[in-house]
């Protein structure tokens, strides 16, 4: 038991040191799921006791520690494990507890879109009418609720001075291409109209297939100041595969030149700084992202690359979400700062 900073350091160290290639690793992992869930429960109890005493800051810190613990447990649970439902329910309960705090409120908002349709979202304010803050539109992964993403990000963004608007992937991706970008533009309109948001410092964040949505949105709406996305690599890869299948060209040199030109054509449509997260649970391959970064450096395009640390586990890989999220939102914090300067991920492109 400790404060939020020590809890996150402990979770990151635990994930980095998960045993691998151990015949008893699977059994140990089940025990750790139980242990991290219990840690979360204990922090929830501590937060409840603090809120009864009127110690709102201490209660908030405890509940954020609980959300970190539950997210750690969630990373260890297989999707078909019955305990995954229980852990997700605990995340939802942690958010509801956080809403009791007077330190920082979560708003459940409805964003009016075209044809009078409404998009549900969570909004975490960080600014005020006298001191507007930067803001980030966060799109959950496919088959992930907005509440699950919010529970993971709350401990990351507290104290960074940025507001969050969290929406669900399925609410956006269920629409046709063009319509999805329009829905995200309505989200940007909503933030721009708020007096507690600086409309010149709004970014977008998406991972896995939501990174594709974030790229298409950044291309279609030039008001964005930063984007964590796939850099166009997903759509570019599909086009290259189609062209290769149709032409069956034997001129490798000409083919490579065409591929390079096409890669740059995609990225030049993005008019804001870009962070591409490659490998891990995402859809962007490390090799293609590395090539894209090299081309962008030569063309003086503001694109940076980050590689999440993955820990091998029986049957799958587990991402160290603590270091990954800290890096991504550190990059966003700097890019969306009033006096923005370049934020370097690391010489080896590793998220640290």
mmCIF file with all atom_site columns, C-alpha atoms in Angstrom, residues 106-216:
data_model
loop_
_atom_site.group_PDB
_atom_site.id
_atom_site.type_symbol
_atom_site.label_atom_id
_atom_site.label_alt_id
_atom_site.label_comp_id
_atom_site.label_asym_id
_atom_site.label_entity_id
_atom_site.label_seq_id
_atom_site.pdbx_PDB_ins_code
_atom_site.Cartn_x
_atom_site.Cartn_y
_atom_site.Cartn_z
_atom_site.occupancy
_atom_site.B_iso_or_equiv
_atom_site.pdbx_formal_charge
_atom_site.auth_seq_id
_atom_site.auth_comp_id
_atom_site.auth_asym_id
_atom_site.auth_atom_id
_atom_site.pdbx_PDB_model_num
ATOM 1   C CA . UNK A 1 106 ? -16.186 12.991 -14.366 1.00 0.00 ? 106 UNK A CA 1
ATOM 2   C CA . UNK A 1 107 ? -19.012 14.180 -16.586 1.00 0.00 ? 107 UNK A CA 1
ATOM 3   C CA . UNK A 1 108 ? -21.169 11.821 -18.636 1.00 0.00 ? 108 UNK A CA 1
ATOM 4   C CA . UNK A 1 109 ? -21.995 13.831 -21.726 1.00 0.00 ? 109 UNK A CA 1
ATOM 5   C CA . UNK A 1 110 ? -24.087 13.452 -24.851 1.00 0.00 ? 110 UNK A CA 1
ATOM 6   C CA . UNK A 1 111 ? -22.637 14.925 -28.032 1.00 0.00 ? 111 UNK A CA 1
ATOM 7   C CA . UNK A 1 112 ? -25.203 15.883 -30.648 1.00 0.00 ? 112 UNK A CA 1
ATOM 8   C CA . UNK A 1 113 ? -24.169 14.691 -34.087 1.00 0.00 ? 113 UNK A CA 1
ATOM 9   C CA . UNK A 1 114 ? -25.793 14.789 -37.525 1.00 0.00 ? 114 UNK A CA 1
ATOM 10  C CA . UNK A 1 115 ? -29.440 13.753 -37.886 1.00 0.00 ? 115 UNK A CA 1
ATOM 11  C CA . UNK A 1 116 ? -29.890 14.610 -34.183 1.00 0.00 ? 116 UNK A CA 1
ATOM 12  C CA . UNK A 1 117 ? -28.076 11.413 -33.182 1.00 0.00 ? 117 UNK A CA 1
ATOM 13  C CA . UNK A 1 118 ? -26.243 11.455 -29.853 1.00 0.00 ? 118 UNK A CA 1
ATOM 14  C CA . UNK A 1 119 ? -22.854 10.020 -28.963 1.00 0.00 ? 119 UNK A CA 1
ATOM 15  C CA . UNK A 1 120 ? -22.254 9.074  -25.327 1.00 0.00 ? 120 UNK A CA 1
ATOM 16  C CA . UNK A 1 121 ? -18.876 9.959  -23.813 1.00 0.00 ? 121 UNK A CA 1
ATOM 17  C CA . UNK A 1 122 ? -17.009 10.472 -20.563 1.00 0.00 ? 122 UNK A CA 1
ATOM 18  C CA . UNK A 1 123 ? -15.468 13.896 -20.024 1.00 0.00 ? 123 UNK A CA 1
ATOM 19  C CA . UNK A 1 124 ? -12.757 14.562 -17.452 1.00 0.00 ? 124 UNK A CA 1
ATOM 20  C CA . UNK A 1 125 ? -12.196 18.328 -17.113 1.00 0.00 ? 125 UNK A CA 1
ATOM 21  C CA . UNK A 1 126 ? -8.810  19.752 -16.179 1.00 0.00 ? 126 UNK A CA 1
ATOM 22  C CA . UNK A 1 127 ? -9.187  23.441 -16.984 1.00 0.00 ? 127 UNK A CA 1
ATOM 23  C CA . UNK A 1 128 ? -11.453 26.360 -16.129 1.00 0.00 ? 128 UNK A CA 1
ATOM 24  C CA . UNK A 1 129 ? -12.921 29.338 -18.006 1.00 0.00 ? 129 UNK A CA 1
ATOM 25  C CA . UNK A 1 130 ? -10.062 31.448 -16.624 1.00 0.00 ? 130 UNK A CA 1
ATOM 26  C CA . UNK A 1 131 ? -7.374  28.902 -17.500 1.00 0.00 ? 131 UNK A CA 1
ATOM 27  C CA . UNK A 1 132 ? -8.419  26.645 -20.420 1.00 0.00 ? 132 UNK A CA 1
ATOM 28  C CA . UNK A 1 133 ? -6.574  23.328 -20.682 1.00 0.00 ? 133 UNK A CA 1
ATOM 29  C CA . UNK A 1 134 ? -5.493  21.086 -23.521 1.00 0.00 ? 134 UNK A CA 1
ATOM 30  C CA . UNK A 1 135 ? -7.734  18.108 -24.299 1.00 0.00 ? 135 UNK A CA 1
ATOM 31  C CA . UNK A 1 136 ? -7.459  14.669 -25.908 1.00 0.00 ? 136 UNK A CA 1
ATOM 32  C CA . UNK A 1 137 ? -10.173 12.663 -27.668 1.00 0.00 ? 137 UNK A CA 1
ATOM 33  C CA . UNK A 1 138 ? -9.522  9.041  -26.624 1.00 0.00 ? 138 UNK A CA 1
ATOM 34  C CA . UNK A 1 139 ? -11.030 6.165  -28.622 1.00 0.00 ? 139 UNK A CA 1
ATOM 35  C CA . UNK A 1 140 ? -11.131 2.765  -26.928 1.00 0.00 ? 140 UNK A CA 1
ATOM 36  C CA . UNK A 1 141 ? -9.881  -0.399 -28.607 1.00 0.00 ? 141 UNK A CA 1
ATOM 37  C CA . UNK A 1 142 ? -12.342 -2.604 -30.449 1.00 0.00 ? 142 UNK A CA 1
ATOM 38  C CA . UNK A 1 143 ? -14.480 -4.693 -28.063 1.00 0.00 ? 143 UNK A CA 1
ATOM 39  C CA . UNK A 1 144 ? -13.459 -2.386 -25.210 1.00 0.00 ? 144 UNK A CA 1
ATOM 40  C CA . UNK A 1 145 ? -15.861 -0.019 -23.493 1.00 0.00 ? 145 UNK A CA 1
ATOM 41  C CA . UNK A 1 146 ? -15.158 3.624  -22.905 1.00 0.00 ? 146 UNK A CA 1
ATOM 42  C CA . UNK A 1 147 ? -15.386 2.961  -19.158 1.00 0.00 ? 147 UNK A CA 1
ATOM 43  C CA . UNK A 1 148 ? -12.602 0.364  -19.344 1.00 0.00 ? 148 UNK A CA 1
ATOM 44  C CA . UNK A 1 149 ? -10.317 2.794  -21.176 1.00 0.00 ? 149 UNK A CA 1
ATOM 45  C CA . UNK A 1 150 ? -11.206 5.603  -18.770 1.00 0.00 ? 150 UNK A CA 1
ATOM 46  C CA . UNK A 1 151 ? -10.346 3.396  -15.795 1.00 0.00 ? 151 UNK A CA 1
ATOM 47  C CA . UNK A 1 152 ? -6.919  2.749  -17.274 1.00 0.00 ? 152 UNK A CA 1
ATOM 48  C CA . UNK A 1 153 ? -6.198  6.376  -18.172 1.00 0.00 ? 153 UNK A CA 1
ATOM 49  C CA . UNK A 1 154 ? -7.444  8.171  -15.063 1.00 0.00 ? 154 UNK A CA 1
ATOM 50  C CA . UNK A 1 155 ? -4.268  7.383  -13.059 1.00 0.00 ? 155 UNK A CA 1
ATOM 51  C CA . UNK A 1 156 ? -2.145  8.506  -16.043 1.00 0.00 ? 156 UNK A CA 1
ATOM 52  C CA . UNK A 1 157 ? -3.644  11.925 -16.740 1.00 0.00 ? 157 UNK A CA 1
ATOM 53  C CA . UNK A 1 158 ? -4.294  13.199 -13.219 1.00 0.00 ? 158 UNK A CA 1
ATOM 54  C CA . UNK A 1 159 ? -1.915  16.094 -12.627 1.00 0.00 ? 159 UNK A CA 1
ATOM 55  C CA . UNK A 1 160 ? -0.987  16.552 -16.296 1.00 0.00 ? 160 UNK A CA 1
ATOM 56  C CA . UNK A 1 161 ? -3.378  19.469 -16.779 1.00 0.00 ? 161 UNK A CA 1
ATOM 57  C CA . UNK A 1 162 ? -5.190  17.938 -19.768 1.00 0.00 ? 162 UNK A CA 1
ATOM 58  C CA . UNK A 1 163 ? -8.857  17.116 -20.188 1.00 0.00 ? 163 UNK A CA 1
ATOM 59  C CA . UNK A 1 164 ? -10.078 13.817 -21.650 1.00 0.00 ? 164 UNK A CA 1
ATOM 60  C CA . UNK A 1 165 ? -13.077 12.977 -23.818 1.00 0.00 ? 165 UNK A CA 1
ATOM 61  C CA . UNK A 1 166 ? -13.376 9.171  -23.873 1.00 0.00 ? 166 UNK A CA 1
ATOM 62  C CA . UNK A 1 167 ? -15.556 7.436  -26.478 1.00 0.00 ? 167 UNK A CA 1
ATOM 63  C CA . UNK A 1 168 ? -16.142 3.805  -27.441 1.00 0.00 ? 168 UNK A CA 1
ATOM 64  C CA . UNK A 1 169 ? -14.651 2.337  -30.621 1.00 0.00 ? 169 UNK A CA 1
ATOM 65  C CA . UNK A 1 170 ? -17.848 0.554  -31.619 1.00 0.00 ? 170 UNK A CA 1
ATOM 66  C CA . UNK A 1 171 ? -19.870 3.786  -31.427 1.00 0.00 ? 171 UNK A CA 1
ATOM 67  C CA . UNK A 1 172 ? -17.600 5.325  -34.062 1.00 0.00 ? 172 UNK A CA 1
ATOM 68  C CA . UNK A 1 173 ? -16.501 2.395  -36.240 1.00 0.00 ? 173 UNK A CA 1
ATOM 69  C CA . UNK A 1 174 ? -20.050 1.131  -36.833 1.00 0.00 ? 174 UNK A CA 1
ATOM 70  C CA . UNK A 1 175 ? -20.536 3.960  -39.322 1.00 0.00 ? 175 UNK A CA 1
ATOM 71  C CA . UNK A 1 176 ? -19.307 4.140  -42.912 1.00 0.00 ? 176 UNK A CA 1
ATOM 72  C CA . UNK A 1 177 ? -16.008 5.747  -43.793 1.00 0.00 ? 177 UNK A CA 1
ATOM 73  C CA . UNK A 1 178 ? -16.463 9.494  -43.809 1.00 0.00 ? 178 UNK A CA 1
ATOM 74  C CA . UNK A 1 179 ? -19.285 9.265  -41.290 1.00 0.00 ? 179 UNK A CA 1
ATOM 75  C CA . UNK A 1 180 ? -16.839 8.079  -38.616 1.00 0.00 ? 180 UNK A CA 1
ATOM 76  C CA . UNK A 1 181 ? -14.619 11.096 -39.255 1.00 0.00 ? 181 UNK A CA 1
ATOM 77  C CA . UNK A 1 182 ? -17.670 13.366 -39.111 1.00 0.00 ? 182 UNK A CA 1
ATOM 78  C CA . UNK A 1 183 ? -18.628 11.927 -35.700 1.00 0.00 ? 183 UNK A CA 1
ATOM 79  C CA . UNK A 1 184 ? -15.134 12.606 -34.388 1.00 0.00 ? 184 UNK A CA 1
ATOM 80  C CA . UNK A 1 185 ? -15.303 16.144 -35.772 1.00 0.00 ? 185 UNK A CA 1
ATOM 81  C CA . UNK A 1 186 ? -18.488 16.650 -33.738 1.00 0.00 ? 186 UNK A CA 1
ATOM 82  C CA . UNK A 1 187 ? -16.484 15.565 -30.685 1.00 0.00 ? 187 UNK A CA 1
ATOM 83  C CA . UNK A 1 188 ? -13.878 18.180 -31.597 1.00 0.00 ? 188 UNK A CA 1
ATOM 84  C CA . UNK A 1 189 ? -16.651 20.774 -32.016 1.00 0.00 ? 189 UNK A CA 1
ATOM 85  C CA . UNK A 1 190 ? -17.925 19.892 -28.542 1.00 0.00 ? 190 UNK A CA 1
ATOM 86  C CA . UNK A 1 191 ? -14.514 20.384 -26.951 1.00 0.00 ? 191 UNK A CA 1
ATOM 87  C CA . UNK A 1 192 ? -13.830 23.578 -28.900 1.00 0.00 ? 192 UNK A CA 1
ATOM 88  C CA . UNK A 1 193 ? -17.072 25.089 -27.623 1.00 0.00 ? 193 UNK A CA 1
ATOM 89  C CA . UNK A 1 194 ? -16.196 24.432 -23.973 1.00 0.00 ? 194 UNK A CA 1
ATOM 90  C CA . UNK A 1 195 ? -14.783 27.428 -22.135 1.00 0.00 ? 195 UNK A CA 1
ATOM 91  C CA . UNK A 1 196 ? -12.471 25.195 -20.074 1.00 0.00 ? 196 UNK A CA 1
ATOM 92  C CA . UNK A 1 197 ? -10.718 23.856 -23.205 1.00 0.00 ? 197 UNK A CA 1
ATOM 93  C CA . UNK A 1 198 ? -8.100  25.616 -25.335 1.00 0.00 ? 198 UNK A CA 1
ATOM 94  C CA . UNK A 1 199 ? -9.355  24.847 -28.846 1.00 0.00 ? 199 UNK A CA 1
ATOM 95  C CA . UNK A 1 200 ? -5.836  25.228 -30.300 1.00 0.00 ? 200 UNK A CA 1
ATOM 96  C CA . UNK A 1 201 ? -4.507  22.365 -28.147 1.00 0.00 ? 201 UNK A CA 1
ATOM 97  C CA . UNK A 1 202 ? -6.719  19.352 -28.861 1.00 0.00 ? 202 UNK A CA 1
ATOM 98  C CA . UNK A 1 203 ? -5.319  15.943 -29.792 1.00 0.00 ? 203 UNK A CA 1
ATOM 99  C CA . UNK A 1 204 ? -6.586  12.453 -30.575 1.00 0.00 ? 204 UNK A CA 1
ATOM 100 C CA . UNK A 1 205 ? -5.460  9.066  -29.278 1.00 0.00 ? 205 UNK A CA 1
ATOM 101 C CA . UNK A 1 206 ? -6.357  5.620  -30.594 1.00 0.00 ? 206 UNK A CA 1
ATOM 102 C CA . UNK A 1 207 ? -4.762  2.197  -30.338 1.00 0.00 ? 207 UNK A CA 1
ATOM 103 C CA . UNK A 1 208 ? -5.189  -0.993 -32.384 1.00 0.00 ? 208 UNK A CA 1
ATOM 104 C CA . UNK A 1 209 ? -7.887  -0.359 -35.018 1.00 0.00 ? 209 UNK A CA 1
ATOM 105 C CA . UNK A 1 210 ? -8.835  2.874  -33.280 1.00 0.00 ? 210 UNK A CA 1
ATOM 106 C CA . UNK A 1 211 ? -5.399  4.098  -34.387 1.00 0.00 ? 211 UNK A CA 1
ATOM 107 C CA . UNK A 1 212 ? -6.685  3.840  -37.976 1.00 0.00 ? 212 UNK A CA 1
ATOM 108 C CA . UNK A 1 213 ? -9.741  5.926  -37.043 1.00 0.00 ? 213 UNK A CA 1
ATOM 109 C CA . UNK A 1 214 ? -7.439  8.480  -35.407 1.00 0.00 ? 214 UNK A CA 1
ATOM 110 C CA . UNK A 1 215 ? -5.332  8.735  -38.574 1.00 0.00 ? 215 UNK A CA 1
ATOM 111 C CA . UNK A 1 216 ? -8.335  9.247  -40.848 1.00 0.00 ? 216 UNK A CA 1
#
